[in-house]
PDB file of C-alpha atoms and ligand atoms in Angstrom:
ATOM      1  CA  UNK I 224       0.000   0.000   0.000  1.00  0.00           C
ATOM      2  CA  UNK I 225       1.214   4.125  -0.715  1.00  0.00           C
ATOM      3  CA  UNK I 226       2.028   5.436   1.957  1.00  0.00           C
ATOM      4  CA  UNK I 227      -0.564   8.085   1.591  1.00  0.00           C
ATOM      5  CA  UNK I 228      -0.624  10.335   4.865  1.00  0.00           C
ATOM      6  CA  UNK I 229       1.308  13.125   4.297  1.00  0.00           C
ATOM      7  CA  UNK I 230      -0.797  15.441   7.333  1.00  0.00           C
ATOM      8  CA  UNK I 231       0.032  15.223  10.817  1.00  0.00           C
ATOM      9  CA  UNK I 232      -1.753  13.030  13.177  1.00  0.00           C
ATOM     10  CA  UNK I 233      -3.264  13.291  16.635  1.00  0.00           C
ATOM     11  CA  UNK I 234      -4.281   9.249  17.802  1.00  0.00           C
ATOM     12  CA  UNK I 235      -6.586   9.229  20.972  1.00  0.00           C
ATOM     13  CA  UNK I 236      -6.127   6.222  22.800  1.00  0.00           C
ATOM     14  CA  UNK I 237      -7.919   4.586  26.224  1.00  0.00           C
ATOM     15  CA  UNK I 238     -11.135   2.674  27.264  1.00  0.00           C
ATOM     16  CA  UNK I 239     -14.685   3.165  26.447  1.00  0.00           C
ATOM     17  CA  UNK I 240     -15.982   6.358  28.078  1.00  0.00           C
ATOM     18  CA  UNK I 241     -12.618   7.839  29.417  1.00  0.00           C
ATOM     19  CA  UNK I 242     -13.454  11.574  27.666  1.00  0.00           C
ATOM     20  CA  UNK I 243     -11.448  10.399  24.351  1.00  0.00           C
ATOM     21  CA  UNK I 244     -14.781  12.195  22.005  1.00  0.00           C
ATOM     22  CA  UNK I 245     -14.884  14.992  24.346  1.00  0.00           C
ATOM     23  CA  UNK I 246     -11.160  15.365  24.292  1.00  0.00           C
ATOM     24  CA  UNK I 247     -10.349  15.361  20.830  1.00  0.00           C
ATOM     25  CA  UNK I 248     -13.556  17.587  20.025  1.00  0.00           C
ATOM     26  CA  UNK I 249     -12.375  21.019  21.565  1.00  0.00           C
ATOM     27  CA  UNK I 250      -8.543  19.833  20.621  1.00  0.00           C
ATOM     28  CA  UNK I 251      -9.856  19.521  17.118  1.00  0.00           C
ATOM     29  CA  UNK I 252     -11.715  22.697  16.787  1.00  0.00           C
ATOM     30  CA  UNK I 253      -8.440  24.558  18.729  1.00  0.00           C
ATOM     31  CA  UNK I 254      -5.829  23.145  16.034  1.00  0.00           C
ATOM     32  CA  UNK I 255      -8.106  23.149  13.125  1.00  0.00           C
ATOM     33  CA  UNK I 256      -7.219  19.493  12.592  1.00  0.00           C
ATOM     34  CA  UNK I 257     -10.786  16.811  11.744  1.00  0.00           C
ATOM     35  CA  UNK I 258     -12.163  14.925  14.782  1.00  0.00           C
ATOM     36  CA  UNK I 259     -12.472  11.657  12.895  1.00  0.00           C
ATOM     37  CA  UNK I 260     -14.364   9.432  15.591  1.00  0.00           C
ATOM     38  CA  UNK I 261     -14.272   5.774  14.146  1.00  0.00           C
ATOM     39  CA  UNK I 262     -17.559   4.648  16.698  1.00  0.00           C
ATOM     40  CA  UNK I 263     -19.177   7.581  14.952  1.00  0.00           C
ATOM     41  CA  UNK I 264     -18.239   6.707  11.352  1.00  0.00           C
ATOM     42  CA  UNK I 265     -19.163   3.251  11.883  1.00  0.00           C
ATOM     43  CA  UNK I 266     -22.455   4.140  13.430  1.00  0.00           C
ATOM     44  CA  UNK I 267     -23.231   6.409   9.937  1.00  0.00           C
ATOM     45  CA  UNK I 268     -22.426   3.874   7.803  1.00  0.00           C
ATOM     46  CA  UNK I 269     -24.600   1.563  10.071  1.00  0.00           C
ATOM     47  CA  UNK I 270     -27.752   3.206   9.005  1.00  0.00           C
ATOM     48  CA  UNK I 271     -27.519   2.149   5.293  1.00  0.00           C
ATOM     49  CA  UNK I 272     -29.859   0.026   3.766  1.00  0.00           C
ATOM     50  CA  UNK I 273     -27.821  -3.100   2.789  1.00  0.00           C
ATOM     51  CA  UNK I 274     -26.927  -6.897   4.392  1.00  0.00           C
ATOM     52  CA  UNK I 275     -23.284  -5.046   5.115  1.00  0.00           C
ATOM     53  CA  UNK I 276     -24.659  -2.418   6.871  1.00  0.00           C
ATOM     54  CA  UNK I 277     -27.144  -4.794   8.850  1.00  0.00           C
ATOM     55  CA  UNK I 278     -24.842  -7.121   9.627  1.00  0.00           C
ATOM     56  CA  UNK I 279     -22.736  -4.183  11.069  1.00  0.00           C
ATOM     57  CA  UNK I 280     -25.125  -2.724  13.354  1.00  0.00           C
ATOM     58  CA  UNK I 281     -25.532  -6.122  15.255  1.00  0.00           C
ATOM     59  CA  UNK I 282     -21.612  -5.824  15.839  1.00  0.00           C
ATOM     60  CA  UNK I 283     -22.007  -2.127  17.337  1.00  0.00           C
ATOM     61  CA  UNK I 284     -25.114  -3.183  19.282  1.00  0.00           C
ATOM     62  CA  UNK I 285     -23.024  -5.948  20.916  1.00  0.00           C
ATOM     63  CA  UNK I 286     -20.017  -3.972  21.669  1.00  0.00           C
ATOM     64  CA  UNK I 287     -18.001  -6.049  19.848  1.00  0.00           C
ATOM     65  CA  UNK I 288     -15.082  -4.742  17.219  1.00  0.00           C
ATOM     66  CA  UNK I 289     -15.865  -4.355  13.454  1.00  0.00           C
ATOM     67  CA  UNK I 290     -14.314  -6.690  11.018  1.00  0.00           C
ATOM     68  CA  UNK I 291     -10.741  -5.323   9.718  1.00  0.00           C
ATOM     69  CA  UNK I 292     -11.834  -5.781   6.320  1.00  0.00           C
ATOM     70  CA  UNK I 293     -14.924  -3.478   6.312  1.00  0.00           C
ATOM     71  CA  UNK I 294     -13.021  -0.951   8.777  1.00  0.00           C
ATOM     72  CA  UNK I 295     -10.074  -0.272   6.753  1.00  0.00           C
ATOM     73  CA  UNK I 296     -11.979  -0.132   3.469  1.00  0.00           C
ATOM     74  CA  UNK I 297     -14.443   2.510   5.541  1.00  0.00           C
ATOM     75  CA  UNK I 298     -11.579   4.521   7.397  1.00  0.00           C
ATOM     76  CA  UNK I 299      -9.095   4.652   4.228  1.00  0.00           C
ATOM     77  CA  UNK I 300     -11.979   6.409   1.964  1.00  0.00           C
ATOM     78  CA  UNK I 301     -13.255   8.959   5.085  1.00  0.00           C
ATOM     79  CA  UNK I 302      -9.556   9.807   5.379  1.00  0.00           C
ATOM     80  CA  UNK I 303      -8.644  11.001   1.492  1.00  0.00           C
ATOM     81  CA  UNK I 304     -11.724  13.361   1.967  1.00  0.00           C
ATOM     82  CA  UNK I 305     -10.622  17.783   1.499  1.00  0.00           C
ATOM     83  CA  UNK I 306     -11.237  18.432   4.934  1.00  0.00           C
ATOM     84  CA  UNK I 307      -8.608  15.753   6.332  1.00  0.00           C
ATOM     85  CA  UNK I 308      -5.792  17.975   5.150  1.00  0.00           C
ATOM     86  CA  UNK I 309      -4.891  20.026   7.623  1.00  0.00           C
ATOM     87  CA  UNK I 310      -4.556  17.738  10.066  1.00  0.00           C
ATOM     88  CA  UNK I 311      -6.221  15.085  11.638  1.00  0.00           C
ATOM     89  CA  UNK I 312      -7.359  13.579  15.476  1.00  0.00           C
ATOM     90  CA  UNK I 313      -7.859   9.807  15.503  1.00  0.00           C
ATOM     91  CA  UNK I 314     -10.772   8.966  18.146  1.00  0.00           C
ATOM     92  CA  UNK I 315     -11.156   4.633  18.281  1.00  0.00           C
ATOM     93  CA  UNK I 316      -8.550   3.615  15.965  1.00  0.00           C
ATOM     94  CA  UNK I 317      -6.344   1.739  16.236  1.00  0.00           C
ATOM     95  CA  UNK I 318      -7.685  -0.646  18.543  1.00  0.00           C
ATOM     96  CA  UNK I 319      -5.777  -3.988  17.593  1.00  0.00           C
ATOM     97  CA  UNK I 320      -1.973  -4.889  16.960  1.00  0.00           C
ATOM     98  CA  UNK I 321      -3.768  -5.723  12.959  1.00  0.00           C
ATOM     99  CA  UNK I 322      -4.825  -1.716  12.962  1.00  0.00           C
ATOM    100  CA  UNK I 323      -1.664  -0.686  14.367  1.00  0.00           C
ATOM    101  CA  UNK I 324       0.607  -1.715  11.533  1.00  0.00           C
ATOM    102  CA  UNK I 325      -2.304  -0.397   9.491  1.00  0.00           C
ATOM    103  CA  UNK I 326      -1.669   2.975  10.940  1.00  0.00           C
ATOM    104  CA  UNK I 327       2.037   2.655  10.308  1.00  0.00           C
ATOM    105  CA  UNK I 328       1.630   2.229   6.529  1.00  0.00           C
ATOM    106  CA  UNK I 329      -1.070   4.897   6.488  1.00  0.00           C
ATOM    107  CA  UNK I 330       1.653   7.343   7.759  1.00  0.00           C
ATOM    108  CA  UNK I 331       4.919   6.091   7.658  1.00  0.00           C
ATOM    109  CA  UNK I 332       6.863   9.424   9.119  1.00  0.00           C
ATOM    110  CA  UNK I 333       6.702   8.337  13.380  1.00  0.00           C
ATOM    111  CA  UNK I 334       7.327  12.737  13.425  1.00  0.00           C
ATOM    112  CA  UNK I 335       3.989  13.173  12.154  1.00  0.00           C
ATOM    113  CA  UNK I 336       1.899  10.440  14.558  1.00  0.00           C
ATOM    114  CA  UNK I 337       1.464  11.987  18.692  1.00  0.00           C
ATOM    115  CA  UNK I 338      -0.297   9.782  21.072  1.00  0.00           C
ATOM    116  CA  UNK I 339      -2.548  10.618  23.784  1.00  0.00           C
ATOM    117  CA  UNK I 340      -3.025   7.922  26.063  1.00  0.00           C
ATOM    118  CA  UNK I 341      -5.964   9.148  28.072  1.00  0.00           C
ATOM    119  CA  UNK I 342      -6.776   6.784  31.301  1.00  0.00           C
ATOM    120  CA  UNK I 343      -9.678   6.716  34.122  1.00  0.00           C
ATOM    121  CA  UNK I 344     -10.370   4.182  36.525  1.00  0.00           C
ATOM    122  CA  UNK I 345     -13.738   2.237  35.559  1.00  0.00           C
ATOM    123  CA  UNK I 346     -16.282   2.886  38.163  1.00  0.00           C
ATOM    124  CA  UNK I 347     -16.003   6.597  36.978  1.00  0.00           C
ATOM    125  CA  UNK I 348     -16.102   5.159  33.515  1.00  0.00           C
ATOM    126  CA  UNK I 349     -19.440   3.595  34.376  1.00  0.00           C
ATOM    127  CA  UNK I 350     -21.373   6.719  35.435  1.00  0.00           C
ATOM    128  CA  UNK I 351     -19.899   8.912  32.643  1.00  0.00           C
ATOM    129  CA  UNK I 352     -21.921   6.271  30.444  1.00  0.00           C
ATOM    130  CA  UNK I 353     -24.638   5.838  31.794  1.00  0.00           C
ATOM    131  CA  UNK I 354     -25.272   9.456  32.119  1.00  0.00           C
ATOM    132  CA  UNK I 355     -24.521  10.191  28.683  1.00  0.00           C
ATOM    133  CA  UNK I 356     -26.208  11.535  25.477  1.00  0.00           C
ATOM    134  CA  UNK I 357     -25.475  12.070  22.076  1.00  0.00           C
ATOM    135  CA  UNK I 358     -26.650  14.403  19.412  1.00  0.00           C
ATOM    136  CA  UNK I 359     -28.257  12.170  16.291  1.00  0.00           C
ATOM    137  CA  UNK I 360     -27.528  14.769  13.932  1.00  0.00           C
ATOM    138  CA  UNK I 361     -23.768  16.298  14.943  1.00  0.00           C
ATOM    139  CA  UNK I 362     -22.586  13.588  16.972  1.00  0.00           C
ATOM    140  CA  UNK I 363     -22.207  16.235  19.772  1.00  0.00           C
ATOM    141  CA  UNK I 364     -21.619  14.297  23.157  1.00  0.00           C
ATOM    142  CA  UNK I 365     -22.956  15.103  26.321  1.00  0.00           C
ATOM    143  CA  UNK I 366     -23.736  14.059  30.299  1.00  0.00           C
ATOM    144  CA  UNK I 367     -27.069  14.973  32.421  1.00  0.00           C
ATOM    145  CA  UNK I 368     -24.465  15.635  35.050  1.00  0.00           C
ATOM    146  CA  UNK I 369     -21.377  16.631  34.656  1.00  0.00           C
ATOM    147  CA  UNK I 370     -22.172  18.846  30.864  1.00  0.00           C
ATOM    148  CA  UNK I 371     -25.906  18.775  30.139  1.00  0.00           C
ATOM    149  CA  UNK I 372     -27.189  20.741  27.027  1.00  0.00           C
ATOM    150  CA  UNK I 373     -29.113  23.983  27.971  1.00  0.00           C
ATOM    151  CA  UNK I 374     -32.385  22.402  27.007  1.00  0.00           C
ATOM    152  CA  UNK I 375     -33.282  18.879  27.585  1.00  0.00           C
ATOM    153  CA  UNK I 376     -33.110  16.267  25.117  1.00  0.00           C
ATOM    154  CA  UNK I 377     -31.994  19.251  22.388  1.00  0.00           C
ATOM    155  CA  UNK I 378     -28.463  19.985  20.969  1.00  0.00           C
ATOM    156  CA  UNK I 379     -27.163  23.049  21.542  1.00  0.00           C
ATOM    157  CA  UNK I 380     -25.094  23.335  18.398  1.00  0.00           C
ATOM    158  CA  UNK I 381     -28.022  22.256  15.786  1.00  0.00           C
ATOM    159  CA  UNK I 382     -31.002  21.885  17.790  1.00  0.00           C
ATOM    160  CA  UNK I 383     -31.614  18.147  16.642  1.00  0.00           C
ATOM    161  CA  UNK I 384     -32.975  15.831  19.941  1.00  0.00           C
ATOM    162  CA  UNK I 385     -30.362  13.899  21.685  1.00  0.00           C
ATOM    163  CA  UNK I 386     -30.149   9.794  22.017  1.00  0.00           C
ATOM    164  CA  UNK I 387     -28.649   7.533  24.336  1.00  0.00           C
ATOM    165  CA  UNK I 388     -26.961   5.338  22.162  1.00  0.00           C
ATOM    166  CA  UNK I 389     -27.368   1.447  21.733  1.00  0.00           C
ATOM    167  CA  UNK I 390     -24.301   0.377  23.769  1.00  0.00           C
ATOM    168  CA  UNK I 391     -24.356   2.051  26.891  1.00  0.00           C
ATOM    169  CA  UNK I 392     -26.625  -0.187  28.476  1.00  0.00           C
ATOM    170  CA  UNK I 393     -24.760  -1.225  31.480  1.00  0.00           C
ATOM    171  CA  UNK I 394     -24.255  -5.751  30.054  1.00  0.00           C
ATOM    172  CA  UNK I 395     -22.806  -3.695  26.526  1.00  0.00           C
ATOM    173  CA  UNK I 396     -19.946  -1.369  28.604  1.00  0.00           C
ATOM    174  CA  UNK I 397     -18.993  -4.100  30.690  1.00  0.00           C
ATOM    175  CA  UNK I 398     -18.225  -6.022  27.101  1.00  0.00           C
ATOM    176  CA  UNK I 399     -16.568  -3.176  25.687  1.00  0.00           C
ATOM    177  CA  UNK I 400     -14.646  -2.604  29.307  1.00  0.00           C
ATOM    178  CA  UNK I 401     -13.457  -6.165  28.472  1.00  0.00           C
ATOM    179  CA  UNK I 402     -12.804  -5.972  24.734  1.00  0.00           C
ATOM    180  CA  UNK I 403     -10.223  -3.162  25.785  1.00  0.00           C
ATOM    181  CA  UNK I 404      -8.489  -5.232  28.429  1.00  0.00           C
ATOM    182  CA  UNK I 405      -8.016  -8.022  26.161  1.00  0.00           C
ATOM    183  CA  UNK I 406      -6.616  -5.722  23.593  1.00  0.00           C
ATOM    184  CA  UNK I 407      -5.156  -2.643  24.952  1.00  0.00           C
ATOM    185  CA  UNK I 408      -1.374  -4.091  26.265  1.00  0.00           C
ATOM    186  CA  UNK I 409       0.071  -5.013  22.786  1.00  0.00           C
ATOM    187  CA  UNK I 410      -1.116  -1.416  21.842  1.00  0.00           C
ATOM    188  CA  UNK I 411       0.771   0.271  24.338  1.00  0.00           C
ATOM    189  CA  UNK I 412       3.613  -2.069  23.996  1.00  0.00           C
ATOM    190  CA  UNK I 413       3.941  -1.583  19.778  1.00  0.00           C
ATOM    191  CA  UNK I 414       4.095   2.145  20.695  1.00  0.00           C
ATOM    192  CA  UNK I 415       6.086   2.544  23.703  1.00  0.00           C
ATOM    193  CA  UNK I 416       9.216   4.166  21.987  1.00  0.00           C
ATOM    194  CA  UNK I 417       6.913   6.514  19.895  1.00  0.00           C
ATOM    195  CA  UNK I 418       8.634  10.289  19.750  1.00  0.00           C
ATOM    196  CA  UNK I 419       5.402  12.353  20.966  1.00  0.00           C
ATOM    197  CA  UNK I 420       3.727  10.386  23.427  1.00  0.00           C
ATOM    198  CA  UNK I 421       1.405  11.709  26.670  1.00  0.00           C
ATOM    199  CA  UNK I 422       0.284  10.009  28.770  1.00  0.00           C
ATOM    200  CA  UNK I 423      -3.152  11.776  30.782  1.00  0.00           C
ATOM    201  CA  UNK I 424      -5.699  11.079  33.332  1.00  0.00           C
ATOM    202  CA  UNK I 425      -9.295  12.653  32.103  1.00  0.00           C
ATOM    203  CA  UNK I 426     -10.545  12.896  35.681  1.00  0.00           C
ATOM    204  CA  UNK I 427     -10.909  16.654  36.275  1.00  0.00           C
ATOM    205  CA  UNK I 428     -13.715  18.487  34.371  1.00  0.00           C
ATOM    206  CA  UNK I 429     -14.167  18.628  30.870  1.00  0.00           C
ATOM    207  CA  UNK I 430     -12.441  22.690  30.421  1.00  0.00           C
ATOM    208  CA  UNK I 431      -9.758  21.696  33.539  1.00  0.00           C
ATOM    209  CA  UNK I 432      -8.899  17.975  31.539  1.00  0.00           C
ATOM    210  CA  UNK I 433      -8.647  20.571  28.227  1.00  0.00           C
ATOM    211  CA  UNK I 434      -6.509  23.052  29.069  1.00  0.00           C
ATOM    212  CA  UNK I 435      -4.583  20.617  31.200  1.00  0.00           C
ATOM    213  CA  UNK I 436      -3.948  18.841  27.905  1.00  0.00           C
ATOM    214  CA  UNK I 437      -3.111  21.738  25.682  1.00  0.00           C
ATOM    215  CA  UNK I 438      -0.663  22.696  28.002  1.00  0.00           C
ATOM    216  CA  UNK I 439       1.242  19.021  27.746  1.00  0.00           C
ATOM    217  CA  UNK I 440       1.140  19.352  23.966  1.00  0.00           C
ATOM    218  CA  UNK I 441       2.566  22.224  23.980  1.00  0.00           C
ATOM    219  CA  UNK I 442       4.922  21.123  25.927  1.00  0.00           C
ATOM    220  CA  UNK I 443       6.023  17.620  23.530  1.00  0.00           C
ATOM    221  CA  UNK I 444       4.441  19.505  20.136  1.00  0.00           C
ATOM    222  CA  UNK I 445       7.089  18.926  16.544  1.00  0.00           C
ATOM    223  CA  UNK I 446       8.596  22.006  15.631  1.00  0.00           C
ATOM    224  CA  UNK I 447       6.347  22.212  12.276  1.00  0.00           C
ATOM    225  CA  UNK I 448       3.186  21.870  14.695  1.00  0.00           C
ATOM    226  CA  UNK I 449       3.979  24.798  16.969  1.00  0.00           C
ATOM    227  CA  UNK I 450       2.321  27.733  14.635  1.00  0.00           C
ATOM    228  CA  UNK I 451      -1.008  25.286  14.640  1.00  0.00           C
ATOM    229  CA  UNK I 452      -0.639  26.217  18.902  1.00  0.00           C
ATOM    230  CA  UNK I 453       0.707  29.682  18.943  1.00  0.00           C
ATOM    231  CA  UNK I 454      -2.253  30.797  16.601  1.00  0.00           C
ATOM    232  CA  UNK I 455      -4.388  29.550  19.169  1.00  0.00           C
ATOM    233  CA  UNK I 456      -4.810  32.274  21.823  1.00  0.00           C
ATOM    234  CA  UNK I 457      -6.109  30.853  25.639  1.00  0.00           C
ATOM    235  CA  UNK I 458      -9.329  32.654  25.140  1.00  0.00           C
ATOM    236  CA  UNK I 459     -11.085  29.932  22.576  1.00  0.00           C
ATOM    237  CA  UNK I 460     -10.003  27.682  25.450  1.00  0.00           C
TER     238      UNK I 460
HETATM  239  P1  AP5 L 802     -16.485   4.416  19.961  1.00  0.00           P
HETATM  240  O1  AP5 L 802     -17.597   5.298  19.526  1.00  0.00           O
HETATM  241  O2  AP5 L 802     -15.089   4.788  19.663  1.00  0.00           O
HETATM  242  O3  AP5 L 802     -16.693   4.125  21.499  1.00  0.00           O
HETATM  243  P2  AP5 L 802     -15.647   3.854  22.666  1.00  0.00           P
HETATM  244  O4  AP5 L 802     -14.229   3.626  22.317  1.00  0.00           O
HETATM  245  O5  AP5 L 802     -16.301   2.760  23.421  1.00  0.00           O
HETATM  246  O6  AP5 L 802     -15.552   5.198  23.376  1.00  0.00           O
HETATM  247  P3  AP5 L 802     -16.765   6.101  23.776  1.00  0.00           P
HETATM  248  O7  AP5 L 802     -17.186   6.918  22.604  1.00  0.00           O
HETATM  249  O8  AP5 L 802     -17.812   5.276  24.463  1.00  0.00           O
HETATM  250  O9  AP5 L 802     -16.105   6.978  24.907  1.00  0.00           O
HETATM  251  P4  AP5 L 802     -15.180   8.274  24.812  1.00  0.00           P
HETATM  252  O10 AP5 L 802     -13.834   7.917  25.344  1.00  0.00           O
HETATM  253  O11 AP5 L 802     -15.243   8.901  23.461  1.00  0.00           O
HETATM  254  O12 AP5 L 802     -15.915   9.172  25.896  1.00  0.00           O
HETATM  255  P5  AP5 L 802     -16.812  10.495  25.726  1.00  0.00           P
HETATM  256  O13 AP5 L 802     -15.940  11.649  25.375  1.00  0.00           O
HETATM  257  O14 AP5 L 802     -18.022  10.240  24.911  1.00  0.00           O
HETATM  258  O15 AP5 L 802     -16.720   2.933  19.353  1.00  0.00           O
HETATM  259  C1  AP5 L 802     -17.984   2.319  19.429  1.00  0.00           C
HETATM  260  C2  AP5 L 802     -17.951   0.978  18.730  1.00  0.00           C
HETATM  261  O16 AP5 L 802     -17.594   1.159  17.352  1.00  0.00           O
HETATM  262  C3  AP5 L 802     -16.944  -0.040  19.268  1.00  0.00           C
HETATM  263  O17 AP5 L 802     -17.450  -0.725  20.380  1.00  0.00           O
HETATM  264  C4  AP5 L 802     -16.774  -0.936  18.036  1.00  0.00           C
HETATM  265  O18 AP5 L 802     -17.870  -1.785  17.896  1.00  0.00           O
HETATM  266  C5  AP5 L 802     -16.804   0.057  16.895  1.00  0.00           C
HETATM  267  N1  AP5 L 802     -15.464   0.578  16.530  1.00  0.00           N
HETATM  268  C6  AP5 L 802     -14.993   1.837  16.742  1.00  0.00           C
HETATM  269  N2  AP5 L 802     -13.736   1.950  16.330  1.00  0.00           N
HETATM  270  C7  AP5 L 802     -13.385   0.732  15.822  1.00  0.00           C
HETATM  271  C8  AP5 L 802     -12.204   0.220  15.266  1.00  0.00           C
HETATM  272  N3  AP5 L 802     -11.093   0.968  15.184  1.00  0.00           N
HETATM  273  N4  AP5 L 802     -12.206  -1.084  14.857  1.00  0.00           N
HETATM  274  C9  AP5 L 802     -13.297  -1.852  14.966  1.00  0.00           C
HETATM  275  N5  AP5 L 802     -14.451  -1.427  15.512  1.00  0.00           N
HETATM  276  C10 AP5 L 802     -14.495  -0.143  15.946  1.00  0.00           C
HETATM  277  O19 AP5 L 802     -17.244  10.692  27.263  1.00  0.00           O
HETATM  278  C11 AP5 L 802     -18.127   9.786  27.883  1.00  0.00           C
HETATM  279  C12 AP5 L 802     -19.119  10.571  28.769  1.00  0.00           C
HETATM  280  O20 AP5 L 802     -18.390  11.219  29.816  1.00  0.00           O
HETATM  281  C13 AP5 L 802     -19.894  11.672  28.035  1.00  0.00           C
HETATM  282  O21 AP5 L 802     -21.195  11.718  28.541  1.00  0.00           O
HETATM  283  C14 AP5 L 802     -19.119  12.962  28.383  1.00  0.00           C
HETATM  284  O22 AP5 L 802     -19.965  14.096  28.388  1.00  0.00           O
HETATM  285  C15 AP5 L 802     -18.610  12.648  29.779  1.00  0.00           C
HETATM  286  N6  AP5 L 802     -17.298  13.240  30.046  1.00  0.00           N
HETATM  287  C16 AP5 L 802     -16.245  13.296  29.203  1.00  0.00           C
HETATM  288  N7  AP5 L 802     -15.187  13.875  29.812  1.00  0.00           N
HETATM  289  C17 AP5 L 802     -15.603  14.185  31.072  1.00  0.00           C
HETATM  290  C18 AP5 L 802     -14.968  14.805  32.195  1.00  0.00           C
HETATM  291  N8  AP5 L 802     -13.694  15.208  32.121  1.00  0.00           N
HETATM  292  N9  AP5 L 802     -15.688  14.954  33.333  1.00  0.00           N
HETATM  293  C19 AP5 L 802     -16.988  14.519  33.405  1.00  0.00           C
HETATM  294  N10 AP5 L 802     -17.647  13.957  32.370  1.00  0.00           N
HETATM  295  C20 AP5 L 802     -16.957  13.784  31.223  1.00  0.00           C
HETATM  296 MG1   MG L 803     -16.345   8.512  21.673  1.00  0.00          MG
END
């Protein structure tokens, strides 16, 4: 395969419900780089009318992984797309020692790939998902506790009603709690010696976990990435 990724990357990683959505949201929209969330591109493509489709929305309801084969084919045409160009944050993928070398060809320059390896313990895991809600049109995530939407039920980007989506009933996060123990080690093993790595606990607030997090990038960022920061002033923080 080319290697075809010439933009610089931003890979989220961690467990179900540790904040990696919320996280790479605000970092996208402060860099100017895509959120590419691969839960939320499979749950689009989900909706289409064909056996493929079908067949995939059993896998999301279940909490299980998507097949390699229909991921890569999925992920490789989203990322070719205009907006991608600038930049882009990587929000689910890779999640297997097959997607990691995937990754690798994708972008073959280790100074363009930084990894955030965001952690929480599970019990706070489990009432972040339970509590949350999503927006069906823009994706937008929130929580009825810790960041509600100004009006119930409604998004307050695009107004669309909010869902509580198919796998955080409690039997489906326990099996996605244990798909990432059974998978996460060999991750963090194939990357260890990776040149821009952080490692960061989401367990402050959403704004306190953000700027926290800006700050450590800026801290680790490649040369060629600093103007991306320093055009960023605190106040869109
Ligand atoms: P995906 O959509 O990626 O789900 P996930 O990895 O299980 O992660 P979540 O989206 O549940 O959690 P998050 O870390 O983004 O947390 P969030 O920011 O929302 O994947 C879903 C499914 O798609 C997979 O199970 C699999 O089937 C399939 N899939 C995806 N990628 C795949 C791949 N690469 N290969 C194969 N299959 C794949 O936060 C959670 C809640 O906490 C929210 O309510 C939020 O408001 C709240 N919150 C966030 N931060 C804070 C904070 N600091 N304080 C208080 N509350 C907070
Ligand atoms: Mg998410």
């Amino acid at each position: 395969m080319n290697h075809s990724i010439e933009y610089p990357v931003i890979v989220f990683l961690g467990p179900p419900g540790s904040g990696k959505g919320t996280l790479a949201q605000k970092l996208a929209q402060h860099l100017s780089f895509l959120h590419l969330s691969t839960g939320d591109l499979l749950r689009t493509y989900a909706k289409k009318d064909t056996l493929e489709a079908q067949e995939l929305r059993e896998v999301l309801k279940e909490g299980k992984l998507a097949s390699f084969e229909l991921f890569s084919k999925i992920l490789v045409q989203r990322l070719k797309e205009a907006d991608c160009q600038s930049g882009v944050i990587l929000d689910g993928f890779p999640r297997t020692l097959e997607q990691c070398s995937f990754l690798d060809q994708l972008v073959a320059d280790p100074l363009k790939m930084m990894f955030i390896n965001v952690s929480l313990p599970f019990e706070v895991i489990l009432k972040r998902l339970m509590g949350r809600r999503q927006c069906s049109q823009c994706s937008q995530v929130y929580h009825i506790d810790f960041s509600p939407p100004s009006s119930e039920n409604t998004c307050d980007d695009c107004f669309s009603p909010l869902y509580i989506r198919e796998d955080d009933r409690q039997e489906v996060i326990l099996n996605r709690l244990n798909v990432f123990k059974n998978t996460s080690s060999p991750i963090l093993e194939f990357y260890k010696n990776r040149p821009f790595w952080i490692d960061f606990s989401s367990a402050e607030s959403p704004q306190k976990c953000f700027e926290l997090l800006v700050d450590k990038i800026a801290e680790i960022a490649p040369e060629e990435w600093t103007h991306h920061l320093l055009t960023c002033s605190k106040e869109t923080l």
